[in-house]
Each structure stands twice: as structure tokens, then as C-alpha cells.
C-alpha atoms as a PDB file:
ATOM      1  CA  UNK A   1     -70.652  52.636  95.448  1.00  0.00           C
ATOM      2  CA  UNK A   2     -69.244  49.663  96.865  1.00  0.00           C
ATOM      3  CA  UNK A   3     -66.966  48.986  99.833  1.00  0.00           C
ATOM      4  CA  UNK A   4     -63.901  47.752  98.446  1.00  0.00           C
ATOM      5  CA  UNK A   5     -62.299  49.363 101.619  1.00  0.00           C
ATOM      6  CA  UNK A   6     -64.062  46.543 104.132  1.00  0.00           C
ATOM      7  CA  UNK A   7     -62.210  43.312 101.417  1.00  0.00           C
ATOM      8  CA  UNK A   8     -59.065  45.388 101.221  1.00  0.00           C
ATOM      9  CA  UNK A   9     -58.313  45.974 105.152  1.00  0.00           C
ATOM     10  CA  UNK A  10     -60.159  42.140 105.590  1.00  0.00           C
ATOM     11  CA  UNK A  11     -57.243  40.914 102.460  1.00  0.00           C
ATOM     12  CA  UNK A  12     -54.254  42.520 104.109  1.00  0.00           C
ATOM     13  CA  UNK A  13     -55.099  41.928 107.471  1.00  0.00           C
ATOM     14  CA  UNK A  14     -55.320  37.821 107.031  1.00  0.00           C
ATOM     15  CA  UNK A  15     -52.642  37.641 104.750  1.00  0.00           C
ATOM     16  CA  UNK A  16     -50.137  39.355 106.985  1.00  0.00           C
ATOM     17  CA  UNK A  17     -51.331  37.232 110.108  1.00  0.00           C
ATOM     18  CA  UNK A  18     -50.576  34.071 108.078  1.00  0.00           C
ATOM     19  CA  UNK A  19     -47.041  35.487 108.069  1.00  0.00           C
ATOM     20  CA  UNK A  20     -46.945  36.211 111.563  1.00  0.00           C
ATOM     21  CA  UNK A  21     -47.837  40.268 111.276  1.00  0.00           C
ATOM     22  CA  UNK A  22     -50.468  41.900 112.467  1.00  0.00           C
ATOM     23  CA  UNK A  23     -52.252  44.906 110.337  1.00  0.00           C
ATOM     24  CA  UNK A  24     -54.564  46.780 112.477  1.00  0.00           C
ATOM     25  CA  UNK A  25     -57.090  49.874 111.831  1.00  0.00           C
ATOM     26  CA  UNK A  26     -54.651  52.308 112.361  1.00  0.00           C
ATOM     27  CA  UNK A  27     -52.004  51.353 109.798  1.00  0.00           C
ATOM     28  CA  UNK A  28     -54.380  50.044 107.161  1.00  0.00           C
ATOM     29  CA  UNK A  29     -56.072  53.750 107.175  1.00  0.00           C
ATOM     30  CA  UNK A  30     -52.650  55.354 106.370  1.00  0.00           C
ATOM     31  CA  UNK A  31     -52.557  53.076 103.469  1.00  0.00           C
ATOM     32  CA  UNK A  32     -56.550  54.141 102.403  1.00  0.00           C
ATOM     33  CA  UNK A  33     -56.017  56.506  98.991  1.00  0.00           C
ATOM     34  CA  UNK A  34     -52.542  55.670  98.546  1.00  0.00           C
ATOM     35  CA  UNK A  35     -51.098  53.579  95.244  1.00  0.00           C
ATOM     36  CA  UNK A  36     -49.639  50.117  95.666  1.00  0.00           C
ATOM     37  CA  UNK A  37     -46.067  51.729  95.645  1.00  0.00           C
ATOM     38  CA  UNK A  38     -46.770  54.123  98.511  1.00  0.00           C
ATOM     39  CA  UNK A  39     -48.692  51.072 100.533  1.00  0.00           C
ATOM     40  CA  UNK A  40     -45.776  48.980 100.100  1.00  0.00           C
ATOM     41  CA  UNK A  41     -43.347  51.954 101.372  1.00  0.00           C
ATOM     42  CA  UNK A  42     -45.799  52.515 104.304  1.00  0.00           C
ATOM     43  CA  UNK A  43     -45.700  48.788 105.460  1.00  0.00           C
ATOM     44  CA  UNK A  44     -41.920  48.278 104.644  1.00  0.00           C
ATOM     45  CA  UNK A  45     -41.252  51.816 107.606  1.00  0.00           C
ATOM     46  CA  UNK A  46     -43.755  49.742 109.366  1.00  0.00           C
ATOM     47  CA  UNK A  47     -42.691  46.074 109.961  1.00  0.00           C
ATOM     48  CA  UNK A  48     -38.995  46.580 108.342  1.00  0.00           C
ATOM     49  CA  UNK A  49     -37.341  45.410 105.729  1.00  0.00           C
ATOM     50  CA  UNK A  50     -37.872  41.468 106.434  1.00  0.00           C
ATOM     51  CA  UNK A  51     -41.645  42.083 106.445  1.00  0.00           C
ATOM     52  CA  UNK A  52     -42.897  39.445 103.151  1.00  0.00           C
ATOM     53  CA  UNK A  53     -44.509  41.804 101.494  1.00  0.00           C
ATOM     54  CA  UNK A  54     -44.369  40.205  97.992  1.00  0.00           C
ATOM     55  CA  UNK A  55     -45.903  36.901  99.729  1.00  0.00           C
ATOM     56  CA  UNK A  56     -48.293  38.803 101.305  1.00  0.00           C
ATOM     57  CA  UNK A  57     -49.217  40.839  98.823  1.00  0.00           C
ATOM     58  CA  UNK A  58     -50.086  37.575  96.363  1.00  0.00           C
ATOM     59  CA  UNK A  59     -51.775  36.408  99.696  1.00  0.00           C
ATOM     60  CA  UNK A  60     -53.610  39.435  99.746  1.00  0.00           C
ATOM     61  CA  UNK A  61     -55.262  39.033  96.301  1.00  0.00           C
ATOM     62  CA  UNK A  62     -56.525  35.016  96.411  1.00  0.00           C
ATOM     63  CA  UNK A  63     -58.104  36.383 100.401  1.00  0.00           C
ATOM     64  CA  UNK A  64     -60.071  39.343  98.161  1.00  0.00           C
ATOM     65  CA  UNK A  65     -61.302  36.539  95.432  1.00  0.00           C
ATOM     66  CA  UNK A  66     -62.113  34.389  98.042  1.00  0.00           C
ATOM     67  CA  UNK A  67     -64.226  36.905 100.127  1.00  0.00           C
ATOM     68  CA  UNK A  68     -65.985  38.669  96.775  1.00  0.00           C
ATOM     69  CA  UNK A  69     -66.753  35.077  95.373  1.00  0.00           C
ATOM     70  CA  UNK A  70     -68.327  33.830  98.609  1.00  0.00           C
ATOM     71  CA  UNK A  71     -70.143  37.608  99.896  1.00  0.00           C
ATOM     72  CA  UNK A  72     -70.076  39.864  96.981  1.00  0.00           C
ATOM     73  CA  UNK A  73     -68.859  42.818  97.087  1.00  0.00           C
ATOM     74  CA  UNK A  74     -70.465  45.255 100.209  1.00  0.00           C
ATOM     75  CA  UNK A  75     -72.304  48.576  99.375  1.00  0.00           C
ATOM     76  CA  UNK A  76     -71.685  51.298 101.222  1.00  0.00           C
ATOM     77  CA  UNK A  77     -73.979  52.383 104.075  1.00  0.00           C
ATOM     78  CA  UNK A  78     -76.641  55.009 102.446  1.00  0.00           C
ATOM     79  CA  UNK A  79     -76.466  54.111  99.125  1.00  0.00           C
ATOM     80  CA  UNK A  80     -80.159  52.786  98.949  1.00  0.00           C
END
């Protein structure tokens, strides 16, 4: 059981600051279970219609490469 939560909230947090946004806590978590579609709607109601979320998005992925290729990925707490 591994942690992908902890890359994905670490991915879209940097990406959107390198576009001048800021994810926090609170919005990622209404994203947490929901498909790319439905993410993409919640940021969009979010930040508005100008909000990159294509460039972001791409952003998004080479941040999670970057992070599992230099720290693995994290297991969740109690799995050992």
C-alpha cells in the first residue's frame, strides 16, 4: 500500500505555484477519489477559467517522476 496521495498533493501543489496558484490541503482533499475529469472541474470552480490547468497538469506529471525517481514511492503508515 503505497502513498501515492503524499506525490500527488506534493505534484499539484508545485506545479500550480510555478504558475502563480496556490493548492492547499483543503482543496487537494476534495480532489482525493475523484477521476482526472472531476479534478479538473473542481480546480477550474476553484481558480476560474484562466487557471493553466493543461500546463499544470503536464507540470504535474514530470514533479511526480521527479519525486518517485529521487524518494521512491512512500508506504503508508502501518503497513509493516
Amino acid at each position: 500500500m503505497f502513498d501515492t496521495e503524499k506525490i500527488s498533493f506534493i505534484s499539484w501543489k508545485n506545479a500550480a505555484y510555478k504558475y502563480g496558484y496556490e493548492i492547499d490541503e483543503e482543496i487537494f482533499n476534495g480532489t482525493i477519489g475523484a477521476n482526472l475529469e472531476r479534478t479538473i472541474e473542481i480546480y477550474l470552480k476553484h481558480f476560474g477559467e484562466k487557471f493553466p490547468i493543461d500546463a499544470i497538469r503536464n507540470e504535474r506529471f514530470i514533479i511526480s517522476e521527479n519525486f518517485i525517481k529521487q524518494n521512491g514511492v512512500p508506504v503508508k503508515e502501518g503497513l509493516y
